[in-house]
XYZ file of C-alpha atoms in Angstrom:
463
model
C 102.378 -22.526 124.557
C 103.646 -24.677 127.461
C 101.690 -25.338 130.679
C 103.454 -22.640 132.697
C 102.756 -19.915 130.163
C 99.180 -21.138 129.704
C 98.693 -21.001 133.479
C 100.074 -17.474 133.465
C 97.721 -16.477 130.651
C 94.668 -17.780 132.523
C 95.719 -16.250 135.853
C 96.577 -12.967 134.136
C 93.128 -12.727 132.569
C 91.501 -13.653 135.895
C 93.609 -11.067 137.707
C 92.735 -8.393 135.157
C 89.025 -9.229 135.446
C 88.674 -9.302 139.243
C 88.859 -5.498 139.808
C 86.425 -5.033 136.918
C 83.863 -7.390 138.476
C 84.307 -6.640 142.179
C 83.997 -3.197 143.733
C 86.617 -2.524 146.385
C 85.438 0.062 148.946
C 87.437 3.264 148.879
C 89.017 2.629 145.502
C 88.060 4.835 142.549
C 87.124 3.581 139.086
C 90.561 4.620 137.829
C 92.096 2.779 140.779
C 90.211 -0.379 139.830
C 91.495 -0.103 136.260
C 95.046 0.480 137.479
C 94.714 -2.552 139.774
C 93.608 -4.645 136.790
C 96.688 -3.563 134.844
C 98.912 -4.166 137.890
C 97.621 -7.723 138.437
C 97.871 -8.574 134.756
C 101.436 -7.268 134.585
C 102.504 -8.989 137.811
C 101.238 -12.386 136.634
C 102.634 -12.026 133.118
C 106.019 -10.949 134.462
C 106.011 -13.816 136.972
C 105.076 -16.552 134.507
C 106.702 -14.891 131.465
C 103.532 -15.643 129.541
C 104.844 -13.218 126.955
C 108.357 -11.710 126.880
C 108.760 -9.452 129.901
C 109.453 -6.412 127.718
C 106.218 -7.135 125.820
C 104.381 -7.013 129.135
C 105.860 -3.553 129.720
C 104.665 -2.395 126.311
C 101.227 -3.859 127.051
C 101.165 -1.949 130.350
C 101.798 1.348 128.568
C 99.181 0.572 125.913
C 96.510 -0.307 128.494
C 97.297 2.820 130.483
C 96.916 4.977 127.378
C 93.622 3.302 126.444
C 92.078 3.111 129.912
C 93.613 5.848 132.035
C 94.735 8.722 129.819
C 92.774 11.840 128.877
C 92.751 10.583 125.282
C 91.570 7.074 126.244
C 88.240 5.327 125.811
C 86.898 5.996 129.297
C 85.462 9.332 130.352
C 86.069 10.123 133.999
C 83.561 12.545 135.490
C 84.412 15.342 137.844
C 83.270 13.241 140.789
C 85.353 10.215 139.887
C 88.264 11.320 142.031
C 90.669 11.022 139.125
C 91.933 13.718 136.788
C 93.157 11.826 133.689
C 96.736 12.546 132.688
C 97.759 13.098 129.038
C 98.739 9.909 127.229
C 102.180 11.423 126.684
C 102.800 11.063 130.433
C 102.796 7.269 130.046
C 104.547 7.148 126.673
C 107.240 9.643 127.659
C 108.703 7.166 130.123
C 110.737 5.817 127.211
C 112.580 9.136 127.167
C 112.985 9.273 130.929
C 116.467 10.494 131.918
C 117.161 7.091 133.458
C 116.480 5.453 130.102
C 119.005 7.810 128.498
C 121.514 6.949 131.219
C 121.143 3.262 130.454
C 121.336 3.902 126.722
C 124.708 5.556 127.247
C 125.847 2.611 129.336
C 124.734 0.123 126.679
C 126.571 2.003 123.928
C 129.772 2.100 125.973
C 129.519 -1.597 126.856
C 128.869 -2.768 123.296
C 131.601 -0.532 121.919
C 134.021 -1.927 124.510
C 133.253 -5.454 123.315
C 133.575 -4.422 119.651
C 137.113 -3.090 120.129
C 138.261 -5.747 122.683
C 138.598 -2.990 125.263
C 136.854 -5.210 127.824
C 139.223 -8.177 127.392
C 142.330 -5.998 127.490
C 141.157 -4.342 130.677
C 140.552 -7.793 132.186
C 144.019 -8.988 131.166
C 145.669 -5.993 132.804
C 143.569 -6.073 135.937
C 144.099 -9.828 136.547
C 147.866 -9.732 136.128
C 148.630 -8.640 139.732
C 146.798 -11.595 141.250
C 149.372 -14.260 140.389
C 148.640 -17.989 140.071
C 147.145 -18.890 143.480
C 143.579 -20.156 142.781
C 142.198 -18.160 145.707
C 143.783 -14.944 144.480
C 142.831 -15.667 140.877
C 139.225 -15.988 142.000
C 139.562 -12.799 144.034
C 140.920 -11.029 140.962
C 138.168 -12.396 138.741
C 135.530 -11.204 141.197
C 137.124 -7.763 141.572
C 137.357 -7.260 137.806
C 133.831 -8.593 137.222
C 132.354 -6.405 139.944
C 134.220 -3.340 138.633
C 133.068 -3.881 135.060
C 129.483 -4.706 136.014
C 129.306 -1.454 137.933
C 129.411 0.307 134.562
C 128.244 -2.405 132.178
C 125.285 -4.747 132.031
C 125.616 -7.569 134.579
C 124.647 -10.018 131.880
C 127.131 -8.658 129.341
C 129.888 -8.630 131.953
C 129.170 -12.226 132.944
C 129.082 -13.366 129.327
C 132.440 -11.709 128.730
C 134.094 -12.970 131.924
C 132.909 -16.517 131.366
C 135.033 -16.523 128.226
C 137.971 -15.560 130.461
C 137.460 -18.364 133.005
C 136.965 -21.147 130.469
C 140.727 -21.503 129.798
C 141.333 -21.311 133.560
C 138.845 -24.116 134.225
C 140.451 -26.136 131.444
C 143.800 -26.050 133.275
C 142.270 -27.401 136.501
C 141.637 -31.025 137.431
C 138.019 -32.076 136.893
C 137.806 -33.148 140.544
C 139.034 -29.797 141.885
C 136.172 -28.226 143.932
C 137.520 -24.767 143.089
C 136.143 -25.166 139.570
C 132.694 -24.654 141.090
C 133.711 -21.660 143.171
C 135.400 -19.983 140.181
C 132.363 -20.587 137.960
C 130.039 -19.213 140.649
C 132.277 -16.256 141.413
C 131.539 -14.573 138.081
C 127.726 -14.256 138.244
C 127.777 -13.487 141.965
C 130.372 -10.745 141.521
C 128.443 -9.326 138.548
C 125.245 -9.170 140.599
C 127.058 -7.533 143.519
C 129.013 -5.098 141.326
C 125.810 -3.879 139.731
C 124.737 -2.541 143.096
C 127.554 0.009 143.233
C 126.467 2.577 140.616
C 123.179 3.973 139.278
C 123.838 2.356 135.892
C 125.023 -0.974 137.301
C 121.670 -2.716 137.087
C 118.126 -1.733 135.987
C 116.531 -1.889 139.497
C 118.808 0.977 140.526
C 117.476 3.002 137.594
C 113.860 2.165 138.367
C 114.232 3.279 141.975
C 116.188 6.433 141.097
C 113.568 7.398 138.508
C 110.793 6.916 141.075
C 112.678 8.977 143.653
C 113.283 11.691 141.065
C 109.536 11.981 140.605
C 109.331 12.669 144.338
C 111.831 15.505 143.969
C 114.735 13.445 145.313
C 117.587 13.780 142.823
C 120.383 11.266 143.425
C 123.752 12.080 141.923
C 125.994 9.376 140.511
C 128.582 9.837 143.244
C 125.947 9.969 145.987
C 124.550 6.583 144.977
C 128.048 5.131 145.128
C 128.445 6.577 148.621
C 125.240 4.790 149.688
C 125.784 1.445 147.947
C 129.508 0.932 147.349
C 130.376 -0.039 150.958
C 127.697 -2.746 150.867
C 128.995 -4.012 147.530
C 132.591 -4.181 148.791
C 131.654 -6.012 151.995
C 129.447 -8.494 150.169
C 132.101 -9.044 147.507
C 134.696 -9.935 150.146
C 132.214 -12.127 152.039
C 131.160 -13.950 148.870
C 134.798 -14.656 147.985
C 135.412 -16.015 151.508
C 132.233 -18.106 151.373
C 133.039 -19.674 148.003
C 136.594 -20.507 149.088
C 135.228 -22.246 152.184
C 132.451 -24.098 150.355
C 134.629 -25.228 147.457
C 138.325 -24.935 148.473
C 140.979 -25.347 145.764
C 142.862 -28.656 145.617
C 146.084 -27.068 144.311
C 148.171 -24.028 145.216
C 148.918 -22.738 141.715
C 147.318 -22.497 138.267
C 149.596 -21.369 135.415
C 147.866 -18.623 133.429
C 148.631 -17.337 129.946
C 146.448 -14.366 129.114
C 147.511 -12.882 125.797
C 146.030 -9.977 123.893
C 146.842 -6.687 122.241
C 145.288 -3.240 122.102
C 143.660 -2.086 118.913
C 145.294 1.105 117.679
C 142.853 2.242 115.017
C 141.437 5.746 115.134
C 138.031 4.456 116.183
C 139.576 2.412 118.997
C 141.358 5.486 120.336
C 138.137 7.491 120.205
C 136.486 4.780 122.310
C 139.325 4.742 124.859
C 139.124 8.515 125.329
C 135.322 8.734 125.446
C 135.074 5.769 127.832
C 137.518 7.402 130.227
C 135.943 10.865 130.009
C 132.416 9.501 130.488
C 133.286 7.424 133.552
C 135.247 10.352 134.999
C 132.286 12.711 134.536
C 129.917 10.165 136.071
C 131.926 9.708 139.261
C 132.588 13.462 139.672
C 129.013 14.626 139.127
C 128.899 16.356 142.501
C 131.887 18.503 141.479
C 130.717 19.767 138.069
C 126.928 19.400 138.468
C 126.278 17.856 135.050
C 123.610 15.197 135.485
C 124.681 11.641 134.714
C 121.869 11.275 132.174
C 123.231 14.259 130.252
C 126.749 12.837 130.437
C 125.381 9.591 128.978
C 124.606 11.442 125.767
C 128.341 12.044 125.240
C 129.293 8.489 124.209
C 126.061 8.100 122.263
C 126.739 11.256 120.259
C 130.505 11.056 119.768
C 130.732 7.324 119.036
C 127.941 7.485 116.451
C 129.098 10.766 114.868
C 132.582 9.322 114.337
C 131.212 5.974 113.077
C 132.995 4.256 115.944
C 129.574 2.857 116.785
C 127.769 2.079 113.540
C 124.203 1.486 112.405
C 124.414 -2.277 112.895
C 125.806 -1.756 116.386
C 122.832 0.470 117.254
C 120.421 -2.160 115.983
C 122.068 -4.750 118.250
C 121.561 -2.756 121.453
C 119.290 -4.416 124.068
C 116.326 -2.132 123.359
C 113.986 -4.581 125.081
C 115.599 -3.765 128.424
C 114.827 -0.067 127.924
C 111.198 -0.926 127.156
C 111.114 -3.088 130.298
C 112.313 -0.200 132.471
C 109.926 2.254 130.786
C 106.979 -0.048 131.508
C 107.934 -0.247 135.151
C 108.153 3.543 135.440
C 104.815 3.916 133.681
C 103.149 1.421 136.021
C 104.393 3.445 138.974
C 102.868 6.611 137.484
C 99.493 4.881 137.055
C 99.481 3.515 140.609
C 100.354 6.911 141.993
C 98.030 9.074 139.867
C 94.962 6.862 140.321
C 95.399 6.556 144.060
C 95.909 2.786 143.877
C 99.201 2.817 145.741
C 97.721 4.966 148.496
C 94.689 2.659 148.722
C 96.907 -0.425 149.085
C 98.863 1.244 151.841
C 95.696 2.205 153.653
C 94.375 -1.367 153.451
C 97.212 -2.865 155.451
C 97.994 -2.248 159.099
C 101.524 -1.101 158.449
C 101.421 1.067 161.542
C 101.348 -2.089 163.660
C 104.909 -2.800 162.547
C 107.954 -1.157 164.017
C 110.244 0.930 161.790
C 112.885 -1.796 161.622
C 110.319 -4.559 161.148
C 108.650 -2.769 158.257
C 111.940 -2.119 156.460
C 112.979 -5.723 157.110
C 109.743 -6.965 155.577
C 110.429 -4.914 152.456
C 113.954 -6.307 152.174
C 112.799 -9.903 152.592
C 109.888 -9.514 150.173
C 112.133 -7.856 147.582
C 114.759 -10.584 147.680
C 112.193 -13.410 147.726
C 110.282 -11.987 144.761
C 113.473 -11.312 142.802
C 114.486 -14.940 143.001
C 111.496 -15.778 140.847
C 110.805 -12.500 139.061
C 113.051 -10.164 137.136
C 114.901 -7.842 139.521
C 113.606 -4.924 137.479
C 110.042 -6.151 137.657
C 110.276 -6.607 141.409
C 111.630 -3.099 141.882
C 108.915 -1.723 139.590
C 106.195 -3.417 141.627
C 107.502 -2.506 145.075
C 108.809 1.033 144.681
C 105.393 2.735 144.247
C 104.198 1.026 147.418
C 107.365 1.898 149.308
C 107.233 5.562 148.287
C 103.567 5.825 149.206
C 104.317 4.384 152.648
C 107.077 6.920 153.124
C 105.216 9.974 151.814
C 102.058 9.081 153.760
C 103.990 9.076 156.999
C 103.629 5.370 157.774
C 107.425 5.129 157.662
C 108.532 8.060 159.733
C 112.221 7.414 160.118
C 114.904 9.828 158.882
C 115.061 10.194 155.084
C 112.505 7.407 154.879
C 111.668 7.793 151.179
C 115.267 7.478 150.098
C 115.969 4.629 152.510
C 113.012 2.546 151.377
C 114.163 3.079 147.793
C 117.674 1.918 148.640
C 116.330 -1.169 150.413
C 114.214 -2.185 147.433
C 116.920 -1.559 144.825
C 119.756 -3.200 146.724
C 117.802 -6.189 148.041
C 116.625 -7.218 144.579
C 120.232 -7.478 143.385
C 121.112 -10.051 146.046
C 118.551 -12.561 144.793
C 120.811 -15.207 143.275
C 119.528 -18.538 144.592
C 118.355 -20.095 141.328
C 119.575 -20.180 137.728
C 116.433 -18.254 136.778
C 116.992 -15.601 139.440
C 119.208 -13.526 137.167
C 120.647 -13.926 133.650
C 124.240 -14.044 135.037
C 123.307 -17.131 137.092
C 121.907 -18.814 133.998
C 125.106 -18.067 132.082
C 127.191 -19.647 134.866
C 125.113 -22.829 134.725
C 125.735 -22.982 130.992
C 129.427 -23.714 131.730
C 128.414 -27.213 132.861
C 130.485 -26.835 136.035
C 127.790 -25.495 138.364
C 124.836 -27.504 139.618
C 121.662 -25.889 140.906
C 122.254 -27.169 144.463
C 125.613 -25.368 144.540
C 123.893 -22.130 143.584
C 121.070 -22.615 146.103
C 123.426 -23.133 149.045
C 125.752 -20.235 148.282
C 123.007 -17.927 147.025
C 120.842 -18.466 150.108
C 123.673 -17.643 152.499
C 124.604 -14.551 150.481
C 120.981 -13.380 150.421
C 120.530 -13.767 154.189
C 123.777 -11.929 154.964
C 122.865 -9.183 152.495
C 119.495 -8.598 154.181
C 121.163 -8.372 157.587
C 123.712 -5.879 156.258
C 121.045 -3.783 154.549
C 119.083 -3.533 157.807
C 122.254 -2.632 159.705
C 123.025 0.119 157.177
C 119.461 1.353 157.486
C 120.063 2.112 161.139
C 123.780 2.822 161.434
C 125.013 4.177 158.085
C 122.490 5.758 155.739
C 120.788 8.002 158.347
C 124.146 9.668 159.024
C 125.110 10.426 155.416
C 121.741 11.320 153.852
């Protein structure tokens, strides 16, 4: 174990122990236990002492052992806590949001298996010609579009294979090599904002809002987030062109490929189209996006288009990570921990705009060092408690605070460790960390400003 992980292990144990050794006034026994789990999880996620999905599994285990009705601790009638069944914590793995992501993962992996992703890229890039600026614009548009429905990481990994031959045709001294290499992860991060399935933080926030009785349809989320994604995509393209302008006016491209015409490939094409169509028209037919997500899972496996080995290769650890975050939110809410935290801070001394701004800044700062999903999982219970307790009294405050947390985390892209897409871009050998810091910082600051503007001048009028 290296020094960083060892430090995380020690701090995690200390954090877990503090609420067990110190009595915090106004916090119940269950709240102290939940705080122990929260501190342990936060430190382990931050230092990656163990794999982040393992931390999520540990969270669920500790909640079952310490906070459930079937656990080791007996809570009396005067404890202020009515233990929930252990199934409440475990069932998060079957949360509708988890099913939605499972459907997205199956579609994405099947697309890669049948070269559907590369063929779509080839077709979509064709209209952008040979001008380096327009090629980069096309790459960003395609990446953002795909990442809106696929994993940001998977999209980046796929698109990096597309830009490698482009980079090979450019002079080594051409600054545009950097902007093209950076354009892929940045566009993937931004594209993930646009849909509920684009990135896990969206799912975490939607799941938390669902528990508050706020159901968000697929199309409604796009109405809230797509304008921000489009503006930031255009701004990021402009910024990269200015920071690293191309040295030439034309890059000859040869993108060859052919469509697979097997029966299984055709099944994928049809199911992919039908699923995406049903997702974006949810408000018209009323079928929940999580239910729609079962369509590709069922049809592609029934027809052997998606086989046993393909299922084994799905990123199950991401689903566990999301489930742990949802479960942690349940514990904080049920034990009164979230409410206690809110009551301990003078939030009412802040103005409405200031408080929302603080959440946006904290979310983006934390996400640069923590997983975006982890950050959303930690902040959303607090944000919802602030909204439901009346501290945030603006219009549609619960939904707005959720949007701020989900969207802000996705614009944390300062460091290679900020998101997996950034790390993939660095692996090309073209991008240096300082390039990412400069561009990522500017993008993050502009994103926060836009989010605050939308909080006051856009979302209140469409919610």
